[in-house]
XYZ file of C-alpha atoms in Angstrom:
716
model
C -96.459 75.635 32.361
C -95.389 78.045 35.092
C -94.465 75.619 37.545
C -91.751 74.403 34.768
C -88.806 77.482 35.371
C -89.225 76.296 39.244
C -88.576 72.656 38.701
C -85.812 73.654 36.923
C -84.695 75.800 39.445
C -84.847 73.362 41.916
C -83.157 70.555 40.040
C -80.445 72.766 39.518
C -80.075 73.479 43.311
C -79.840 69.819 44.461
C -77.084 69.080 41.807
C -75.423 72.012 43.271
C -75.989 70.954 46.590
C -74.972 67.525 45.553
C -71.926 68.312 43.780
C -70.837 70.749 46.917
C -71.135 67.928 49.028
C -68.906 65.786 46.902
C -66.470 68.429 46.744
C -66.379 68.789 50.584
C -65.894 65.130 50.735
C -62.960 65.003 48.718
C -61.307 67.684 50.271
C -62.000 66.518 53.760
C -60.078 63.094 52.638
C -57.641 64.842 50.942
C -57.338 66.481 54.191
C -57.326 63.781 56.192
C -54.623 62.075 54.110
C -52.729 65.003 54.270
C -52.850 64.734 57.722
C -51.631 61.318 57.889
C -48.856 61.497 55.762
C -47.195 64.897 56.964
C -48.341 64.579 60.271
C -48.972 60.982 62.074
C -46.354 59.495 59.656
C -44.284 62.299 58.687
C -41.072 61.597 60.437
C -41.446 58.334 59.005
C -41.927 58.726 55.388
C -38.781 62.027 55.973
C -36.351 59.217 57.163
C -37.329 57.306 54.471
C -36.534 60.194 51.943
C -33.664 60.547 53.225
C -32.669 56.972 52.962
C -33.285 56.745 49.375
C -30.560 59.232 48.667
C -27.958 57.714 50.618
C -25.354 55.748 48.389
C -22.894 53.345 49.922
C -19.460 52.442 48.511
C -18.466 49.117 49.500
C -14.549 48.133 49.925
C -14.706 44.161 50.181
C -12.615 42.698 52.800
C -9.507 41.052 51.969
C -9.904 37.045 52.632
C -8.212 35.384 55.081
C -5.536 32.464 53.802
C -5.558 28.854 54.693
C -2.088 27.700 55.532
C -0.444 24.147 56.142
C 0.710 22.959 58.755
C 4.035 25.018 58.230
C 2.456 28.095 57.402
C 2.942 27.539 53.650
C -0.323 29.138 52.080
C -2.843 26.631 50.728
C -5.088 29.257 49.809
C -4.390 33.130 49.987
C -5.063 36.142 47.341
C -3.605 37.738 44.599
C -4.087 41.354 43.198
C -5.291 41.018 39.720
C -6.983 43.402 37.146
C -10.610 42.730 37.220
C -12.971 43.908 34.873
C -16.599 44.086 35.493
C -19.605 45.462 34.033
C -22.863 46.955 35.578
C -25.817 45.059 34.556
C -28.000 48.141 35.689
C -26.033 50.577 33.885
C -26.132 48.442 30.936
C -29.594 47.837 30.804
C -30.333 51.822 30.811
C -29.064 51.922 27.482
C -31.610 51.214 24.586
C -30.141 48.176 23.386
C -29.505 47.134 26.811
C -25.557 47.497 26.210
C -24.622 45.402 23.436
C -22.768 47.566 21.631
C -20.757 48.597 24.766
C -20.136 44.767 25.215
C -19.449 44.594 21.797
C -16.364 46.971 22.140
C -15.324 45.459 25.328
C -15.198 41.780 23.868
C -12.874 43.350 21.253
C -10.581 45.382 24.161
C -10.380 41.838 25.931
C -10.073 39.403 22.649
C -13.044 37.623 23.952
C -16.340 36.757 22.078
C -19.667 39.027 22.439
C -21.436 35.824 23.274
C -19.147 34.957 25.964
C -19.605 38.230 27.672
C -22.983 38.321 27.035
C -23.461 35.144 29.207
C -21.157 36.038 31.774
C -23.283 39.297 32.409
C -26.757 37.007 32.302
C -28.519 36.107 35.486
C -28.817 32.380 36.850
C -31.920 30.428 36.949
C -33.092 26.856 37.067
C -33.208 26.888 33.089
C -29.679 29.028 32.412
C -26.476 27.023 31.882
C -23.024 28.155 32.806
C -21.625 30.840 32.444
C -23.934 32.713 34.138
C -24.114 35.607 37.158
C -24.962 33.528 40.302
C -24.943 36.802 42.324
C -26.984 40.035 42.956
C -27.883 41.914 39.731
C -27.067 45.188 41.408
C -23.161 44.420 41.908
C -20.623 44.723 39.516
C -20.419 41.442 37.453
C -16.440 40.378 36.763
C -16.161 39.587 32.696
C -12.373 38.811 33.601
C -10.109 38.874 36.261
C -6.832 38.239 33.630
C -6.872 41.818 32.301
C -3.690 43.016 30.873
C -2.035 46.705 31.966
C -2.608 48.079 28.598
C -6.500 46.479 28.184
C -7.293 48.076 31.632
C -5.822 51.608 30.243
C -7.562 51.153 27.026
C -11.452 50.907 28.857
C -10.633 53.750 31.359
C -8.845 55.868 28.961
C -12.088 55.817 26.662
C -14.496 55.474 29.588
C -17.188 57.239 27.661
C -16.839 54.152 24.985
C -17.455 51.674 28.162
C -20.270 53.118 30.374
C -20.688 50.617 33.025
C -17.672 48.879 32.806
C -14.923 49.309 35.309
C -11.272 47.949 35.128
C -9.697 47.902 38.639
C -6.679 46.028 41.021
C -8.669 43.968 42.752
C -7.519 40.982 45.593
C -8.537 37.856 43.847
C -8.608 34.092 45.254
C -5.829 32.024 44.517
C -5.102 28.535 45.326
C -1.282 28.320 45.628
C -1.114 24.605 45.340
C 2.370 24.000 46.859
C 4.585 21.768 45.430
C 1.622 20.715 43.548
C -0.142 19.854 46.406
C -4.090 20.265 44.772
C -5.942 19.890 48.153
C -8.837 20.814 45.395
C -11.937 18.914 47.560
C -10.313 19.916 51.083
C -10.427 23.879 50.200
C -13.309 23.685 48.047
C -14.158 26.860 46.100
C -15.828 30.482 45.984
C -18.707 32.059 44.265
C -21.107 35.170 44.886
C -23.652 35.655 47.316
C -27.445 35.889 46.365
C -29.809 38.039 47.312
C -31.878 35.142 48.937
C -28.801 34.508 50.864
C -28.254 38.256 51.867
C -32.381 38.152 53.057
C -31.384 34.846 55.124
C -28.313 36.313 57.082
C -29.796 39.860 57.387
C -30.311 39.282 61.275
C -27.711 37.037 61.959
C -24.486 37.778 63.500
C -22.597 37.831 60.476
C -24.842 39.652 57.641
C -23.845 39.599 53.800
C -23.232 42.057 51.286
C -23.759 41.871 47.821
C -19.882 42.639 46.925
C -18.892 39.203 49.267
C -17.745 35.812 47.974
C -18.602 32.679 49.974
C -17.373 29.206 50.695
C -19.131 26.720 48.459
C -17.169 23.557 49.937
C -14.339 22.449 51.921
C -12.902 24.503 54.247
C -13.961 27.768 52.716
C -17.291 26.591 53.782
C -16.651 25.203 57.168
C -14.612 28.511 58.077
C -16.532 30.728 55.948
C -17.360 33.575 58.496
C -13.948 33.589 59.970
C -12.036 33.816 56.590
C -14.377 36.447 55.008
C -13.891 39.285 57.421
C -16.057 42.219 57.013
C -16.371 44.639 54.150
C -15.733 48.381 55.046
C -19.062 50.649 53.925
C -18.833 54.263 53.382
C -22.590 55.937 52.908
C -22.774 59.388 51.618
C -25.916 61.356 51.318
C -26.622 62.673 47.564
C -28.921 65.234 46.094
C -31.601 64.006 43.307
C -28.744 64.909 40.868
C -26.313 62.466 42.448
C -24.066 65.199 44.036
C -22.714 64.062 47.375
C -24.002 67.052 50.062
C -22.861 65.038 53.140
C -20.969 61.410 54.931
C -23.465 58.940 56.487
C -23.048 56.765 59.115
C -19.917 54.428 57.811
C -18.776 50.764 59.159
C -15.481 50.136 59.238
C -13.885 46.644 57.949
C -11.808 44.076 59.009
C -9.667 41.577 57.034
C -10.512 37.942 57.561
C -8.553 35.694 59.316
C -6.322 33.236 58.388
C -6.962 29.211 59.113
C -4.225 27.247 59.974
C -4.518 23.579 58.828
C -3.063 19.969 60.266
C -2.576 19.183 56.219
C 1.130 19.149 55.086
C 1.587 20.222 51.715
C 4.911 17.813 51.066
C 2.848 14.881 52.175
C -0.480 16.275 50.531
C 1.286 16.086 47.126
C 2.969 12.667 47.732
C -0.808 11.310 48.479
C -2.148 12.785 45.419
C 0.724 11.699 43.325
C 0.688 7.896 44.928
C -3.191 8.028 44.817
C -2.710 8.725 40.985
C -0.041 6.304 40.324
C -1.799 3.575 41.833
C -4.916 4.332 39.341
C -3.366 4.283 36.408
C -1.312 1.207 37.360
C -4.349 -0.671 38.495
C -5.606 -0.146 34.561
C -2.360 -2.211 33.374
C -4.021 -5.193 35.176
C -6.418 -8.125 33.522
C -9.481 -8.689 35.253
C -10.229 -12.361 34.776
C -13.543 -11.536 36.070
C -14.547 -9.334 33.638
C -12.218 -10.086 30.754
C -11.022 -6.540 30.706
C -8.612 -4.535 32.655
C -9.914 -2.884 35.752
C -11.176 0.867 35.190
C -9.896 2.225 38.612
C -12.163 5.257 38.012
C -12.099 6.822 41.300
C -10.186 6.426 44.520
C -9.152 8.510 47.745
C -6.174 8.421 50.715
C -6.655 9.753 54.079
C -3.113 10.199 55.999
C -4.013 10.957 59.870
C -2.281 11.223 63.132
C -3.403 8.152 65.112
C -3.406 10.042 68.250
C -5.331 13.055 67.378
C -7.083 12.444 64.353
C -6.045 15.629 62.766
C -5.574 14.714 58.962
C -2.200 15.533 57.437
C -3.388 14.654 53.488
C -6.626 13.541 52.191
C -6.513 13.097 48.692
C -9.531 12.320 45.983
C -9.561 11.599 42.281
C -10.557 12.485 39.849
C -10.047 15.828 41.164
C -9.830 19.412 39.662
C -8.200 22.753 39.680
C -10.072 24.891 42.032
C -9.209 28.507 40.169
C -11.608 26.986 37.471
C -13.920 28.995 40.005
C -12.191 32.400 40.593
C -13.687 35.325 38.352
C -16.782 33.003 37.377
C -16.459 29.692 35.997
C -16.814 29.199 32.070
C -19.385 26.999 30.652
C -16.656 24.538 29.612
C -15.400 23.962 32.493
C -18.650 23.775 34.330
C -19.417 21.201 31.796
C -16.370 19.613 32.742
C -16.901 19.193 36.263
C -20.637 17.959 36.304
C -21.135 16.306 33.316
C -22.285 12.897 33.283
C -18.865 11.987 31.754
C -17.164 14.078 34.078
C -17.135 11.426 37.211
C -18.081 14.160 39.724
C -14.759 15.140 40.637
C -16.288 17.867 42.848
C -16.882 15.150 45.506
C -14.661 14.580 48.010
C -14.717 10.642 48.341
C -12.885 10.555 51.523
C -15.719 11.686 53.395
C -18.574 11.432 50.418
C -17.232 8.362 48.658
C -19.327 5.076 50.209
C -18.280 1.581 49.424
C -18.618 -1.949 51.068
C -15.358 -2.145 52.986
C -14.592 -5.993 52.330
C -11.809 -7.422 54.756
C -11.132 -4.220 56.375
C -14.229 -4.958 58.082
C -13.210 -7.952 59.837
C -11.786 -5.990 62.963
C -15.294 -4.853 63.554
C -16.579 -8.474 63.484
C -13.963 -9.839 65.588
C -14.759 -7.532 68.109
C -18.564 -8.206 68.116
C -17.455 -11.852 68.236
C -15.511 -11.237 71.447
C -18.200 -9.320 72.590
C -20.354 -12.293 71.801
C -18.167 -14.642 74.251
C -16.052 -15.821 71.718
C -12.674 -16.617 72.620
C -10.054 -14.844 70.536
C -7.286 -17.734 70.983
C -10.235 -19.977 70.135
C -10.223 -22.576 67.478
C -12.514 -22.008 64.248
C -12.382 -23.901 61.150
C -11.025 -22.113 58.212
C -12.595 -23.919 55.373
C -12.585 -23.587 51.649
C -16.320 -22.666 51.715
C -19.336 -22.537 53.702
C -23.066 -23.592 53.091
C -26.656 -22.762 54.245
C -29.933 -23.711 52.374
C -27.929 -25.375 49.160
C -25.928 -21.527 48.699
C -22.075 -22.162 48.965
C -20.078 -18.860 49.973
C -16.594 -19.611 49.352
C -13.118 -18.378 51.004
C -11.246 -16.181 49.083
C -9.308 -18.012 46.150
C -10.994 -21.033 47.835
C -8.349 -21.802 50.366
C -8.661 -22.867 53.850
C -5.903 -23.130 56.519
C -7.860 -25.340 59.056
C -8.767 -24.717 62.497
C -7.244 -20.955 63.579
C -7.714 -18.552 65.857
C -9.706 -15.126 65.089
C -5.934 -13.534 65.127
C -4.932 -15.668 62.430
C -8.191 -15.449 60.885
C -7.096 -11.612 60.792
C -3.995 -12.152 59.375
C -4.860 -14.604 56.201
C -8.101 -13.027 56.105
C -10.583 -16.179 56.259
C -14.060 -15.379 55.314
C -15.688 -18.762 56.485
C -14.708 -17.900 59.931
C -16.514 -14.911 60.049
C -19.108 -16.310 58.118
C -19.636 -19.090 60.805
C -19.939 -16.872 63.684
C -22.396 -14.434 62.152
C -24.297 -17.372 61.273
C -24.544 -18.551 64.534
C -25.275 -15.140 66.089
C -28.365 -14.756 63.387
C -29.540 -18.157 64.474
C -29.355 -17.221 68.110
C -31.457 -13.730 67.718
C -33.929 -15.915 66.070
C -33.279 -15.964 62.500
C -36.016 -15.087 60.092
C -38.526 -14.871 62.949
C -35.932 -12.843 65.253
C -36.650 -12.546 69.254
C -38.167 -9.569 70.987
C -34.983 -8.056 71.821
C -32.060 -9.734 69.514
C -28.178 -9.425 71.021
C -27.445 -8.216 67.328
C -23.870 -8.208 68.214
C -22.533 -7.788 64.933
C -24.783 -5.023 63.918
C -24.429 -3.566 67.670
C -20.954 -3.436 67.679
C -20.452 -1.873 64.002
C -22.496 1.206 65.334
C -20.496 1.648 68.478
C -17.296 1.927 66.148
C -19.163 4.728 64.581
C -20.337 3.504 61.647
C -23.733 4.845 60.052
C -23.200 8.252 61.308
C -20.885 10.935 60.855
C -17.423 11.252 61.738
C -17.799 14.889 62.709
C -15.126 15.973 60.634
C -14.915 19.581 59.934
C -15.634 19.333 56.106
C -19.067 19.764 54.804
C -21.266 17.237 53.077
C -19.711 14.031 54.887
C -21.893 11.079 54.473
C -23.191 8.544 56.707
C -22.342 5.111 55.123
C -24.802 2.487 55.999
C -25.166 -0.524 58.825
C -27.619 -2.814 57.122
C -29.483 -4.107 60.546
C -32.982 -5.275 60.902
C -34.445 -1.406 61.358
C -32.544 -0.147 58.341
C -33.959 -3.300 56.432
C -37.307 -2.578 57.586
C -37.193 0.958 56.262
C -35.549 0.107 53.209
C -38.162 -2.746 52.140
C -41.107 -0.058 53.038
C -39.653 2.563 50.795
C -38.891 0.220 47.515
C -41.779 -2.550 48.205
C -44.105 -1.025 46.033
C -41.411 -1.006 42.916
C -39.863 -4.481 43.723
C -43.890 -6.050 43.267
C -44.436 -4.275 40.095
C -41.555 -5.355 38.860
C -41.694 -9.066 40.587
C -45.281 -9.434 37.899
C -43.213 -10.538 35.356
C -42.410 -13.383 37.221
C -42.412 -16.466 35.779
C -42.020 -15.708 32.400
C -38.765 -13.550 33.171
C -36.378 -15.554 34.921
C -33.352 -13.040 35.066
C -31.591 -12.241 38.032
C -32.960 -8.475 38.364
C -36.725 -10.174 38.300
C -35.721 -12.935 40.865
C -34.380 -10.087 42.966
C -37.496 -8.173 42.571
C -39.895 -10.589 43.427
C -37.608 -11.809 46.551
C -37.466 -8.461 47.776
C -41.333 -7.839 47.391
C -41.912 -10.835 49.248
C -39.457 -10.858 51.979
C -37.436 -7.344 51.557
C -38.253 -6.974 55.454
C -36.426 -9.915 56.679
C -32.587 -9.888 57.731
C -31.745 -13.628 56.173
C -28.759 -15.812 56.788
C -27.165 -14.801 53.666
C -27.523 -11.094 54.663
C -25.925 -11.625 57.554
C -22.511 -13.848 56.443
C -22.258 -11.341 53.747
C -22.403 -8.380 56.517
C -19.475 -10.164 58.633
C -16.820 -9.821 55.695
C -17.933 -6.452 54.927
C -19.713 -7.042 51.679
C -23.694 -7.064 50.963
C -25.799 -3.685 51.762
C -22.714 -2.291 54.029
C -21.549 1.055 53.123
C -18.395 2.877 54.440
C -16.178 5.726 53.615
C -12.385 6.080 54.035
C -12.630 8.815 56.924
C -14.402 6.361 59.061
C -12.266 3.507 58.690
C -9.112 5.899 59.004
C -11.067 7.221 62.352
C -11.899 3.429 63.600
C -7.800 2.345 62.184
C -6.781 5.253 64.176
C -8.707 4.359 67.509
C -7.091 0.761 67.251
C -3.257 2.708 66.935
C -4.102 4.825 70.302
C -5.217 2.333 72.523
C -9.288 2.890 71.572
C -10.165 6.625 71.701
C -12.541 7.620 68.284
C -11.754 11.166 67.470
C -13.259 13.832 65.361
C -10.978 13.953 62.148
C -10.232 17.146 61.963
C -8.164 19.345 59.159
C -8.567 23.124 60.609
C -6.088 23.521 63.373
C -6.011 27.042 64.527
C -7.893 30.062 63.512
C -5.130 33.274 63.453
C -6.280 36.988 63.951
C -5.279 39.358 60.614
C -2.496 40.825 62.900
C -1.122 37.590 64.000
C -1.528 38.523 67.756
C -4.260 36.289 68.845
C -5.178 32.718 67.505
C -7.766 30.165 68.653
C -6.703 26.685 68.914
C -9.059 23.769 67.505
C -8.223 21.107 69.724
C -8.608 17.241 68.992
C -11.998 16.239 70.358
C -12.472 12.464 71.107
C -16.134 11.545 70.520
C -16.194 7.900 72.122
C -14.085 4.648 73.015
C -14.237 1.392 70.987
C -16.434 -1.413 72.103
C -13.483 -3.919 73.205
C -11.001 -4.133 76.524
C -7.384 -3.417 76.389
C -6.885 -7.190 76.170
C -9.053 -7.677 72.751
C -7.366 -4.668 71.433
C -3.859 -5.262 72.119
C -4.484 -8.914 70.603
C -6.063 -7.307 67.687
C -2.892 -4.802 67.531
C -0.779 -8.002 67.375
C -2.807 -9.827 64.738
C -2.300 -6.616 62.587
C 1.534 -6.481 62.887
C 0.788 -9.922 62.009
C -0.618 -9.184 58.948
C 2.064 -7.239 57.588
C 4.885 -9.558 58.662
C 3.311 -12.741 57.778
C -0.309 -12.310 56.144
C -1.993 -11.133 53.012
C -0.065 -7.451 53.408
C 3.474 -9.003 54.033
C 4.465 -8.833 50.566
C 3.954 -5.173 50.078
C 6.101 -4.640 53.656
C 8.893 -6.929 52.692
C 12.334 -4.947 54.189
C 10.191 -3.016 56.623
C 12.032 -1.978 59.753
C 9.270 -3.804 62.097
C 11.297 -3.677 64.960
C 11.888 0.323 64.815
C 8.490 1.059 63.526
C 5.656 -1.541 64.165
C 3.634 -2.018 60.993
C 0.158 -2.765 61.396
C -2.198 -3.515 58.377
C -5.473 -5.022 57.018
C -6.166 -5.808 53.102
C -9.483 -5.527 51.667
C -11.073 -6.680 48.607
C -14.711 -5.685 48.137
C -17.049 -7.594 45.609
C -19.536 -5.124 43.804
C -22.583 -6.558 42.052
C -22.285 -5.305 38.260
C -18.847 -3.717 38.820
C -15.151 -5.047 39.299
C -13.951 -5.225 43.028
C -12.928 -2.707 45.193
C -9.303 -1.852 46.459
C -9.047 -1.075 50.207
C -5.688 -0.999 52.394
C -6.351 0.141 55.933
C -3.284 0.438 57.814
C -1.370 2.352 60.876
C 1.926 3.069 63.182
C 2.059 4.553 66.361
C 2.152 7.873 64.719
C -0.172 7.433 61.473
C -3.142 5.777 59.841
C -3.076 5.584 56.256
C -6.203 4.366 54.412
C -6.939 4.121 50.377
C -9.342 3.262 48.080
C -9.784 2.394 44.738
C -13.217 1.707 42.958
C -12.910 -1.648 40.173
C -9.332 -1.256 41.040
C -8.350 -4.840 42.123
C -7.257 -6.480 45.266
C -6.773 -3.977 48.748
C -2.796 -5.188 48.945
C -2.340 -5.545 44.987
C -3.883 -2.096 43.991
C -3.107 0.133 47.013
C -0.565 -1.549 48.786
C 2.526 0.116 46.959
C 1.254 3.580 47.007
C 0.380 3.222 50.881
C 4.192 1.916 51.417
C 5.508 4.769 49.275
C 4.027 7.315 51.677
C 5.023 4.976 54.713
C 8.823 5.293 53.687
C 8.544 9.450 52.665
C 6.910 9.658 56.133
C 9.790 8.181 57.805
C 12.589 8.259 55.933
C 13.026 4.774 54.698
C 14.872 3.078 51.837
C 14.221 0.000 49.634
C 16.552 -1.634 52.314
C 14.723 -0.843 55.306
C 17.078 1.849 56.439
C 16.068 4.991 58.204
C 17.446 8.329 57.240
C 15.629 10.769 59.762
C 17.069 13.621 57.673
C 15.080 12.331 54.685
C 11.573 11.728 56.509
C 9.089 14.268 55.806
C 7.230 14.231 59.085
C 9.509 12.460 61.833
C 6.561 12.675 64.528
C 3.152 14.865 64.141
C 4.033 18.262 65.058
C 2.463 19.446 68.276
C 2.938 23.028 68.021
C 1.610 26.068 65.724
C 3.804 27.328 62.836
C 5.637 30.598 62.918
C 3.543 32.537 60.179
C 5.998 34.510 58.538
C 5.192 38.546 58.365
C 2.629 38.318 60.995
C 4.553 38.204 64.062
C 4.848 35.380 66.483
C 1.744 34.092 67.140
C 2.835 31.160 69.571
C 3.250 33.225 72.369
C -0.033 34.963 71.975
C -3.362 33.766 74.718
C -5.032 30.579 72.989
C -8.517 30.655 73.579
C -10.725 27.435 72.749
C -12.298 27.230 69.544
C -15.623 25.567 68.082
C -15.784 25.376 64.214
C -19.309 27.457 63.664
C -22.188 26.135 61.472
C -22.010 26.476 58.184
C -23.275 30.121 57.294
C -26.677 30.872 55.450
C -24.837 30.615 52.621
C -23.998 27.282 52.285
C -25.243 25.614 49.374
C -25.658 21.625 48.764
C -25.012 22.010 44.890
C -22.148 23.524 43.198
C -22.364 27.115 41.888
């Protein structure tokens, strides 16, 4: 018992020592941490602390204008009263700003739901309207506020915390002379956080206030048009009071882009395309027992010697001003819904279809390259048969033995059927040689088909040359589906099941009927209007294939410096000068005594030689596609109308009307130079009023920039 107090004392001592050790350890740890924070990394954290008290004020740059070839604005800016909401400030309120937005709705005459939708953030599940930009920048509610509405908001600022009403430069798509030019110009929308992060270390970083191009010229030349916003940085204390000014960055306005588009010709092309489609819908299609649908179309007017685009129209179209200030849900649905027929598509560079007989200039070249005489004699029979299949000439007409030139003039299908079939057999048929010549397919690639033309507009499609390589790749991609569908055979013998069975068993082979259809621009062949305009332009200029271009120069904001965008050739047609001259003569014959002659009656052929080729492409399950490809020594015009009927029938009158206006040709064939829109392609840049004379300034070569990190494939 006498040892008990001593034992307790020992335990207490041990505990005290343990506590002392623990406390000492904690003090050492804390001291080490303090040393690390204050001594080792003290400067770093001090810099970060100071940066946390730096606020920046961004003054957006004025975006550069997009001008036509005469200096007329196609896209510029105008000052509007813009009412915006700070989402950050609204979320600080107990009701997330609902009361403020309600008061704002009453002032602006809008519904509360509409305003709340505009300030919500976009994601994959949120329908338009929503905010696709940064959540930390002001979100525009309307860019069309009246002076009285703006004054109410500013004078009663205590009722509208987080709401601003300021005069702001807003994009405007002017449509001079009703030249909409929508798909060529494109549209803008706010930058996203992901795009800001992606562009952080690039030469053109993005700010939260930036609007960026999403399509068309607005996207291609976004870096030049956007300019650079001015950023002023202020040091503030914890209460938000300014205590000094930090480093700031000067801004610069965006440069202007001068284009080769002439607004007068653009307006005419849009009007003529629209009228041609309306007229086509009045015509009866005997094959379907209904009128033609004429559901879409495109036209390209191009300088033949340079590849510069004078006009480019796509139908259906839209008003690009719908995107300014944030697109409404109704407008978004109208532009992207199932029944919209996709007006955002630029069908001149993104619409692809079988070309029909305008493809025959390629087949003619291929035949000559394969050794056939241009002036030889080839039977133009009413039909051509292989293996029990009969391939008819258009309207079952025969012309006896004719030359390749005459075959172009009367568009004889059976001449090209026979030549292509003969070459297919020489190459081994279903069991091809190791290195087949494939003249008809090789020549198409050499003409530039199956790849982009290089036009300075985004998202151009390649089209398709259905050669052996493509045929095999297509079979591999679809074999499983075809074979599954083919299991229904022979109980189900409809056309779709028959095709699936054939595809499953022999889809990798290039059959005789594939080559026969291909020779007249049918089957699996796909081209775009810009590709065919480039080809016919090359025939006109002596064989040079140019990258089509819309941009002509970039002009500095003060007008003192320009960078020319020079025409850029990318190749030559794979034909001799002799063959080119022969085809040129045959295409002139198409306009004077061939399939297009009825559309060019009275044309002053002796003064302005016209060349043309008609095309009527058959599409399974649809009505025929109209194609009309033409050129003079100055211009190339190609028009197409989906489900519109024949080439000369649907597209011919509109193309003739455009030529009449370009050259000032009247109904009797007389020429009035004063009435001509463009007597000849302009070689000089225009004077830009108010920006000084840019003609005398130094010129630098310019290469269009790659699409910026902000570029998006989908509409926003």
